Tab-separated table of C-alpha atoms and ligand atoms in Angstrom:
chain	number	residue	atom	x	y	z
W	17	UNK	CA	29.470	-33.412	-23.927
W	18	UNK	CA	26.231	-31.395	-23.840
W	19	UNK	CA	26.085	-29.008	-26.789
W	20	UNK	CA	24.188	-25.803	-25.932
W	21	UNK	CA	23.098	-23.092	-28.373
W	22	UNK	CA	22.933	-19.796	-26.448
W	23	UNK	CA	21.093	-16.807	-27.904
W	24	UNK	CA	21.144	-13.033	-27.367
W	25	UNK	CA	24.539	-13.236	-25.638
W	26	UNK	CA	26.871	-10.394	-24.728
W	27	UNK	CA	30.437	-10.562	-23.369
W	28	UNK	CA	29.208	-10.690	-19.753
W	29	UNK	CA	26.931	-13.702	-20.503
W	30	UNK	CA	29.812	-15.571	-22.102
W	31	UNK	CA	32.192	-14.752	-19.275
W	32	UNK	CA	29.867	-15.876	-16.473
W	33	UNK	CA	28.474	-18.966	-18.244
W	34	UNK	CA	31.977	-20.110	-19.208
W	35	UNK	CA	33.242	-19.636	-15.633
W	36	UNK	CA	30.265	-21.521	-14.147
W	37	UNK	CA	30.720	-24.481	-16.515
W	38	UNK	CA	34.482	-24.869	-15.984
W	39	UNK	CA	35.250	-28.584	-15.637
W	40	UNK	CA	31.741	-29.589	-16.735
W	41	UNK	CA	30.914	-31.434	-19.944
W	42	UNK	CA	29.104	-28.475	-21.512
W	43	UNK	CA	30.062	-26.874	-24.817
W	44	UNK	CA	28.528	-23.444	-25.451
W	45	UNK	CA	27.712	-22.152	-28.933
W	46	UNK	CA	27.224	-18.444	-28.287
W	47	UNK	CA	25.083	-16.396	-30.670
W	48	UNK	CA	24.529	-12.641	-30.499
W	49	UNK	CA	21.273	-12.763	-32.425
W	50	UNK	CA	17.879	-13.645	-30.945
W	51	UNK	CA	16.243	-17.019	-31.093
W	52	UNK	CA	13.098	-16.778	-33.235
W	53	UNK	CA	11.383	-19.114	-35.677
W	54	UNK	CA	13.616	-17.571	-38.367
W	55	UNK	CA	16.883	-18.323	-36.528
W	56	UNK	CA	15.887	-21.601	-34.837
W	57	UNK	CA	17.663	-23.753	-37.445
W	58	UNK	CA	20.972	-22.585	-35.893
W	59	UNK	CA	20.201	-24.891	-32.954
W	60	UNK	CA	21.037	-27.871	-35.198
W	61	UNK	CA	23.119	-30.339	-33.192
W	62	UNK	CA	22.334	-28.758	-29.810
W	63	UNK	CA	20.892	-30.826	-26.971
W	64	UNK	CA	19.873	-27.688	-25.109
W	65	UNK	CA	18.941	-24.165	-26.095
W	66	UNK	CA	19.539	-21.266	-23.712
W	67	UNK	CA	17.560	-18.030	-24.111
W	68	UNK	CA	16.985	-14.652	-22.456
W	69	UNK	CA	14.098	-12.208	-22.068
W	70	UNK	CA	13.805	-10.960	-25.652
W	71	UNK	CA	14.191	-14.247	-27.521
W	72	UNK	CA	10.848	-15.120	-29.117
W	73	UNK	CA	10.177	-18.770	-28.355
W	74	UNK	CA	6.731	-19.037	-29.919
W	75	UNK	CA	4.926	-22.102	-31.264
W	76	UNK	CA	6.654	-21.973	-34.660
W	77	UNK	CA	10.087	-21.681	-33.049
W	78	UNK	CA	9.401	-24.526	-30.594
W	79	UNK	CA	8.254	-26.843	-33.387
W	80	UNK	CA	11.562	-26.302	-35.201
W	81	UNK	CA	13.567	-26.926	-32.006
W	82	UNK	CA	11.649	-30.139	-31.324
W	83	UNK	CA	12.214	-31.300	-34.905
W	84	UNK	CA	15.946	-30.649	-34.538
W	85	UNK	CA	15.985	-32.946	-31.497
W	86	UNK	CA	16.565	-30.234	-28.857
W	87	UNK	CA	15.954	-31.832	-25.452
W	88	UNK	CA	15.776	-28.805	-23.167
W	89	UNK	CA	14.913	-25.118	-23.268
W	90	UNK	CA	16.826	-23.335	-20.506
W	91	UNK	CA	15.798	-19.741	-19.759
W	92	UNK	CA	18.540	-17.740	-18.097
W	93	UNK	CA	15.962	-15.373	-16.579
W	94	UNK	CA	12.977	-15.450	-14.233
W	95	UNK	CA	10.170	-14.207	-16.525
W	96	UNK	CA	8.858	-16.679	-19.116
W	97	UNK	CA	6.254	-14.622	-20.985
W	98	UNK	CA	8.281	-15.018	-24.199
W	99	UNK	CA	7.807	-18.807	-24.308
W	100	UNK	CA	4.694	-20.611	-25.535
W	101	UNK	CA	4.529	-23.006	-22.581
W	102	UNK	CA	1.422	-24.961	-23.684
W	103	UNK	CA	3.151	-25.695	-27.009
W	104	UNK	CA	6.392	-26.708	-25.243
W	105	UNK	CA	4.362	-29.104	-23.125
W	106	UNK	CA	2.526	-30.485	-26.139
W	107	UNK	CA	5.872	-31.102	-27.856
W	108	UNK	CA	7.313	-32.751	-24.741
W	109	UNK	CA	10.090	-30.156	-24.590
W	110	UNK	CA	11.036	-29.414	-20.966
W	111	UNK	CA	11.455	-25.731	-20.055
W	112	UNK	CA	13.524	-24.604	-17.082
W	113	UNK	CA	14.389	-21.129	-15.805
W	114	UNK	CA	16.196	-19.270	-13.027
W	115	UNK	CA	13.282	-18.351	-10.786
W	116	UNK	CA	15.235	-16.262	-8.268
W	117	UNK	CA	18.795	-15.278	-9.038
W	118	UNK	CA	19.005	-12.001	-7.213
W	119	UNK	CA	15.751	-10.292	-6.372
W	120	UNK	CA	17.921	-7.742	-4.554
W	121	UNK	CA	19.562	-6.722	-7.834
W	122	UNK	CA	16.190	-5.715	-9.296
W	123	UNK	CA	14.883	-4.162	-6.076
W	124	UNK	CA	18.047	-2.076	-5.648
W	125	UNK	CA	17.947	-0.947	-9.286
W	126	UNK	CA	14.347	0.151	-8.727
W	127	UNK	CA	15.542	2.430	-5.936
W	128	UNK	CA	18.567	3.568	-7.944
W	129	UNK	CA	16.273	4.719	-10.745
W	130	UNK	CA	13.802	6.408	-8.450
W	131	UNK	CA	16.420	8.239	-6.376
W	132	UNK	CA	18.132	9.453	-9.533
W	133	UNK	CA	14.845	10.713	-10.897
W	134	UNK	CA	13.681	12.307	-7.636
W	135	UNK	CA	16.996	14.080	-6.928
W	136	UNK	CA	17.982	14.595	-10.590
W	137	UNK	CA	21.493	13.379	-9.893
W	138	UNK	CA	21.966	12.405	-13.572
W	139	UNK	CA	21.323	16.001	-14.632
W	140	UNK	CA	23.331	17.427	-11.741
W	141	UNK	CA	26.334	15.262	-12.572
W	142	UNK	CA	26.263	16.367	-16.229
W	143	UNK	CA	26.084	20.010	-15.138
W	144	UNK	CA	29.016	19.763	-12.745
W	145	UNK	CA	31.147	18.101	-15.436
W	146	UNK	CA	30.472	21.202	-17.557
W	147	UNK	CA	31.597	23.337	-14.571
W	148	UNK	CA	28.025	24.540	-14.108
W	149	UNK	CA	27.556	24.591	-10.343
W	150	UNK	CA	24.132	26.239	-10.368
W	151	UNK	CA	21.262	24.467	-8.561
W	152	UNK	CA	18.453	26.130	-10.486
W	153	UNK	CA	15.926	23.580	-11.710
W	154	UNK	CA	17.284	20.762	-9.537
W	155	UNK	CA	14.756	20.860	-6.691
W	156	UNK	CA	13.974	17.260	-5.748
W	157	UNK	CA	11.512	15.370	-3.540
W	158	UNK	CA	11.985	12.944	-0.667
W	159	UNK	CA	10.802	9.360	-0.251
W	160	UNK	CA	10.408	9.772	3.521
W	161	UNK	CA	6.727	9.927	4.597
W	162	UNK	CA	5.480	9.354	1.034
W	163	UNK	CA	2.978	6.610	0.239
W	164	UNK	CA	4.496	3.950	-2.004
W	165	UNK	CA	2.330	1.427	-3.863
W	166	UNK	CA	3.928	-1.933	-4.621
W	167	UNK	CA	2.035	-3.885	-7.284
W	168	UNK	CA	3.079	-7.534	-6.927
W	169	UNK	CA	4.624	-8.704	-3.680
W	170	UNK	CA	6.598	-11.695	-4.883
W	171	UNK	CA	10.338	-12.027	-4.350
W	172	UNK	CA	11.285	-8.665	-5.878
W	173	UNK	CA	8.227	-6.693	-4.743
W	174	UNK	CA	8.715	-7.742	-1.111
W	175	UNK	CA	12.357	-6.658	-1.013
W	176	UNK	CA	11.501	-3.379	-2.754
W	177	UNK	CA	8.719	-2.779	-0.219
W	178	UNK	CA	11.123	-3.372	2.661
W	179	UNK	CA	13.700	-0.964	1.223
W	180	UNK	CA	10.997	1.698	0.905
W	181	UNK	CA	9.988	1.053	4.513
W	182	UNK	CA	13.606	1.658	5.475
W	183	UNK	CA	13.337	5.093	3.881
W	184	UNK	CA	10.408	5.857	6.185
W	185	UNK	CA	7.749	5.586	3.467
W	186	UNK	CA	4.263	4.234	4.111
W	187	UNK	CA	3.994	1.135	1.919
W	188	UNK	CA	0.718	-0.104	0.435
W	189	UNK	CA	0.624	-3.273	-1.648
W	190	UNK	CA	-1.565	-5.150	-4.071
W	191	UNK	CA	-1.185	-8.802	-5.045
W	192	UNK	CA	-3.669	-11.419	-6.218
W	193	UNK	CA	-2.061	-13.740	-3.648
W	194	UNK	CA	-1.309	-11.456	-0.700
W	195	UNK	CA	1.224	-12.663	1.869
W	196	UNK	CA	-0.531	-11.357	4.978
W	197	UNK	CA	1.997	-12.809	7.448
W	198	UNK	CA	4.852	-10.982	5.725
W	199	UNK	CA	2.804	-7.778	5.496
W	200	UNK	CA	1.988	-7.818	9.211
W	201	UNK	CA	5.592	-8.472	10.145
W	202	UNK	CA	6.831	-5.725	7.810
W	203	UNK	CA	4.218	-3.104	8.709
W	204	UNK	CA	2.858	-3.073	5.169
W	205	UNK	CA	-0.841	-2.834	4.353
W	206	UNK	CA	-2.554	-4.613	1.444
W	207	UNK	CA	-5.350	-2.880	-0.441
W	208	UNK	CA	-7.294	-3.312	-3.651
W	209	UNK	CA	-5.553	-2.314	-6.903
W	210	UNK	CA	-7.824	0.747	-7.110
W	211	UNK	CA	-6.985	1.848	-3.560
W	212	UNK	CA	-3.245	1.379	-4.031
W	213	UNK	CA	-3.256	3.290	-7.322
W	214	UNK	CA	-5.401	6.100	-5.884
W	215	UNK	CA	-3.453	6.591	-2.638
W	216	UNK	CA	0.179	6.267	-3.733
W	217	UNK	CA	2.664	9.046	-4.477
W	218	UNK	CA	5.036	6.484	-5.978
W	219	UNK	CA	3.940	3.269	-7.747
W	220	UNK	CA	6.339	0.426	-8.502
W	221	UNK	CA	5.397	-2.552	-10.699
W	222	UNK	CA	6.595	-6.061	-9.773
W	223	UNK	CA	4.021	-8.396	-11.350
W	224	UNK	CA	4.892	-10.810	-14.155
W	225	UNK	CA	3.579	-10.211	-17.662
W	226	UNK	CA	0.451	-12.344	-18.022
W	227	UNK	CA	-2.744	-11.886	-20.052
W	228	UNK	CA	-4.294	-10.342	-16.896
W	229	UNK	CA	-1.427	-7.891	-16.344
W	230	UNK	CA	-0.952	-6.839	-19.974
W	231	UNK	CA	-1.274	-3.012	-20.007
W	232	UNK	CA	-2.159	-2.950	-16.321
W	233	UNK	CA	-1.409	0.773	-16.498
W	234	UNK	CA	-3.708	2.120	-19.200
W	235	UNK	CA	-5.850	5.255	-19.710
W	236	UNK	CA	-8.369	4.015	-17.130
W	237	UNK	CA	-5.927	3.026	-14.367
W	238	UNK	CA	-3.667	6.045	-14.986
W	239	UNK	CA	-6.704	8.266	-14.328
W	240	UNK	CA	-7.126	6.694	-10.873
W	241	UNK	CA	-3.680	7.864	-9.776
W	242	UNK	CA	-2.793	10.955	-7.778
W	243	UNK	CA	-1.761	13.942	-9.905
W	244	UNK	CA	2.039	14.119	-9.943
W	245	UNK	CA	2.495	10.390	-9.225
W	246	UNK	CA	5.888	8.788	-9.903
W	247	UNK	CA	5.777	5.435	-11.705
W	248	UNK	CA	8.586	2.871	-11.816
W	249	UNK	CA	8.583	-0.245	-13.970
W	250	UNK	CA	11.435	-2.725	-13.602
W	251	UNK	CA	9.236	-5.724	-14.418
W	252	UNK	CA	8.057	-6.009	-18.033
W	253	UNK	CA	7.450	-3.270	-20.607
W	254	UNK	CA	4.055	-4.521	-21.723
W	255	UNK	CA	2.611	-3.841	-18.244
W	256	UNK	CA	2.258	-0.220	-19.386
W	257	UNK	CA	0.339	1.217	-22.334
W	258	UNK	CA	3.092	3.550	-23.547
W	259	UNK	CA	0.802	5.776	-25.604
W	260	UNK	CA	-1.356	6.436	-22.517
W	261	UNK	CA	1.751	7.040	-20.396
W	262	UNK	CA	3.044	9.635	-22.869
W	263	UNK	CA	-0.327	11.453	-22.771
W	264	UNK	CA	-0.264	11.446	-18.972
W	265	UNK	CA	3.291	12.834	-18.988
W	266	UNK	CA	2.379	15.544	-21.502
W	267	UNK	CA	-0.603	16.661	-19.426
W	268	UNK	CA	1.538	16.685	-16.277
W	269	UNK	CA	-0.735	14.213	-14.541
W	270	UNK	CA	2.215	11.855	-14.085
W	271	UNK	CA	5.107	13.600	-12.328
W	272	UNK	CA	7.919	11.271	-13.344
W	273	UNK	CA	8.610	7.845	-14.795
W	274	UNK	CA	11.523	5.459	-14.359
W	275	UNK	CA	11.652	2.495	-16.714
W	276	UNK	CA	14.056	-0.415	-16.966
W	277	UNK	CA	11.758	-2.099	-19.465
W	278	UNK	CA	9.760	-0.844	-22.431
W	279	UNK	CA	6.723	-2.167	-24.284
W	280	UNK	CA	8.593	-2.609	-27.587
W	281	UNK	CA	12.115	-3.155	-26.244
W	282	UNK	CA	12.759	-6.322	-28.274
W	283	UNK	CA	15.318	-5.535	-30.957
W	284	UNK	CA	16.325	-2.234	-29.297
W	285	UNK	CA	17.399	-2.927	-25.728
W	286	UNK	CA	20.841	-4.590	-25.403
W	287	UNK	CA	21.831	-3.117	-28.819
W	288	UNK	CA	24.060	-0.134	-29.618
W	289	UNK	CA	22.030	2.363	-31.650
W	290	UNK	CA	24.355	5.328	-31.123
W	291	UNK	CA	24.824	7.174	-34.401
W	292	UNK	CA	21.773	5.503	-35.899
W	293	UNK	CA	18.245	6.818	-36.377
W	294	UNK	CA	15.899	5.383	-33.773
W	295	UNK	CA	12.767	4.220	-35.599
W	296	UNK	CA	10.592	3.768	-32.500
W	297	UNK	CA	8.625	7.019	-32.166
W	298	UNK	CA	7.223	6.266	-28.725
W	299	UNK	CA	10.612	5.474	-27.223
W	300	UNK	CA	12.025	8.576	-28.909
W	301	UNK	CA	9.239	10.685	-27.378
W	302	UNK	CA	9.805	9.184	-23.926
W	303	UNK	CA	13.481	10.090	-24.175
W	304	UNK	CA	12.596	13.778	-24.635
W	305	UNK	CA	10.928	14.198	-21.229
W	306	UNK	CA	13.177	15.636	-18.517
W	307	UNK	CA	11.218	13.654	-15.916
W	308	UNK	CA	11.647	10.248	-17.582
W	309	UNK	CA	14.629	8.050	-16.854
W	310	UNK	CA	15.220	4.883	-18.865
W	311	UNK	CA	17.714	2.066	-18.519
W	312	UNK	CA	17.927	-0.757	-20.989
W	313	UNK	CA	16.717	-3.786	-18.985
W	314	UNK	CA	19.756	-3.822	-16.740
W	315	UNK	CA	18.201	-4.371	-13.298
W	316	UNK	CA	19.503	-7.962	-13.267
W	317	UNK	CA	23.026	-6.913	-14.247
W	318	UNK	CA	25.074	-7.299	-11.073
W	319	UNK	CA	28.054	-9.574	-10.478
W	320	UNK	CA	25.967	-11.436	-7.933
W	321	UNK	CA	22.990	-11.771	-10.298
W	322	UNK	CA	25.084	-12.941	-13.261
W	323	UNK	CA	26.948	-15.502	-11.132
W	324	UNK	CA	23.706	-16.945	-9.831
W	325	UNK	CA	22.065	-16.976	-13.283
W	326	UNK	CA	25.081	-18.850	-14.667
W	327	UNK	CA	25.293	-21.260	-11.714
W	328	UNK	CA	21.595	-22.237	-11.896
W	329	UNK	CA	21.592	-22.402	-15.712
W	330	UNK	CA	24.602	-24.729	-15.712
W	331	UNK	CA	22.999	-26.900	-13.002
W	332	UNK	CA	19.739	-27.001	-15.006
W	333	UNK	CA	21.521	-28.038	-18.205
W	334	UNK	CA	23.741	-30.531	-16.407
W	335	UNK	CA	20.652	-32.424	-15.267
W	336	UNK	CA	20.201	-33.506	-18.885
W	337	UNK	CA	23.059	-35.968	-18.282
W	338	UNK	CA	21.100	-37.840	-15.648
W	339	UNK	CA	17.948	-37.775	-17.793
W	340	UNK	CA	16.188	-35.967	-14.937
W	341	UNK	CA	13.795	-34.116	-17.218
W	342	UNK	CA	10.680	-36.059	-18.054
W	343	UNK	CA	9.178	-35.222	-21.406
W	344	UNK	CA	6.749	-32.358	-20.981
W	345	UNK	CA	8.090	-31.090	-17.652
W	346	UNK	CA	7.744	-27.341	-17.667
W	347	UNK	CA	9.264	-24.801	-15.310
C	408	LIG	P1	7.423	-13.631	-8.287
C	408	LIG	O1	6.793	-14.720	-9.062
C	408	LIG	O2	8.195	-13.942	-7.056
C	408	LIG	O3	6.304	-12.558	-7.878
C	408	LIG	C1	5.283	-12.120	-8.724
C	408	LIG	C2	4.111	-11.685	-7.848
C	408	LIG	O4	3.119	-11.125	-8.701
C	408	LIG	C3	3.464	-12.855	-7.082
C	408	LIG	O5	3.348	-12.523	-5.716
C	408	LIG	C4	2.086	-12.990	-7.751
C	408	LIG	O6	1.077	-13.410	-6.859
C	408	LIG	C5	1.848	-11.566	-8.229
C	408	LIG	N1	0.861	-11.485	-9.302
C	408	LIG	C6	0.700	-12.306	-10.369
C	408	LIG	N2	-0.327	-11.885	-11.131
C	408	LIG	C7	-0.801	-10.762	-10.539
C	408	LIG	C8	-1.856	-9.866	-10.857
C	408	LIG	N3	-2.645	-10.050	-11.937
C	408	LIG	N4	-2.082	-8.822	-10.030
C	408	LIG	C9	-1.316	-8.647	-8.924
C	408	LIG	N5	-0.313	-9.464	-8.559
C	408	LIG	C10	-0.061	-10.507	-9.373
C	408	LIG	O7	8.316	-12.827	-9.316
C	408	LIG	P2	9.588	-11.904	-9.007
C	408	LIG	O8	10.802	-12.743	-8.915
C	408	LIG	O9	9.268	-10.962	-7.910
C	408	LIG	O10	9.690	-11.102	-10.388
C	408	LIG	C11	8.652	-10.226	-10.807
C	408	LIG	C12	8.905	-9.858	-12.261
C	408	LIG	O11	10.081	-9.053	-12.358
C	408	LIG	C13	9.230	-11.051	-13.197
C	408	LIG	O12	8.037	-11.683	-13.636
C	408	LIG	C14	9.956	-10.386	-14.335
C	408	LIG	O13	8.998	-9.990	-15.303
C	408	LIG	C15	10.558	-9.129	-13.685
C	408	LIG	N6	12.031	-9.156	-13.662
C	408	LIG	C16	12.718	-8.127	-14.244
C	408	LIG	C17	14.103	-8.115	-14.240
C	408	LIG	C18	14.904	-6.989	-14.863
C	408	LIG	O14	16.111	-7.165	-15.110
C	408	LIG	N7	14.333	-5.831	-15.105
C	408	LIG	C19	14.804	-9.174	-13.636
C	408	LIG	C20	14.060	-10.202	-13.023
C	408	LIG	C21	12.678	-10.186	-13.048
């Protein structure tokens, strides 16, 4: 029996992981709290530890896991910016993830956010429920014939770009490793980051969080953008300098923002704060803008995405039985 300590779990995680492991020799120990150096001792007795995007698997945490005899760190997500990989390697602790569970889930959520924001359907729906059938203040904009900048054309960025093309938008893209064959086939043009930022009416972020992409949108890069630009971030919160974004929203330079991720989301997103005082002033300020729409890191949350995350995570953990992971194998 493989004992697995699972952190930051919600009912949907438990349901899908339990279904995917039916008949397999895996015993889950579900925790609602995050894995951090402070909570790592709860992995006592586990052969594998399973984490999500906001668990903080830093050097201190990894050292405790290694000491406890944990044999595998299984991420049930694609991004791995929250894990100190060099330390995991040094400790000989293999790290696995789910590199592509449903890029469509994230790409479609990107469009869901943008369409809601552009057509103000969230506000319209609230109005109609109050029997207010007036259209004043609900004038929207179209995607058709707009220029859309896709930053990062990996699995999610490429699908998002193709959906935008389907809307009749002109798609520009930036990636440090451009896929020119795909671009040619899809009628998409690559440009420099500066060109894409300067020419786009809508900018959508799909790069991973790395030292080079940390605060990719900052006072300098925000200034390059067209006045009235719409920005969407369904990738990682720390790609955007929130303080600079708030200034750009206040001045009207940025026309609208849709976020599924937030710079300081850890400890807030996935939690129920209703009826409590939100201590994060920047998030509170963002929530006051009529042209900002925020979801709480839910782009992955489809039946298809959860099934695939659970299937791959179970397969990853099951490999422990055959001793397939060599010490130090990472991702
Ligand atoms: P991917 O690895 O397939 O693609 C990432 C792309 O970014 C690659 O093409 C890479 O060349 C490019 N890139 C890397 N560094 C760059 C840089 N400095 N400048 C420009 N381009 C750069 O990843 P993916 O599956 O498309 O996922 C993208 C990100 O989406 C993940 O890293 C994760 O942070 C995020 N994500 C969010 C959710 C959610 O629920 N909101 C779910 C899954 C993934």
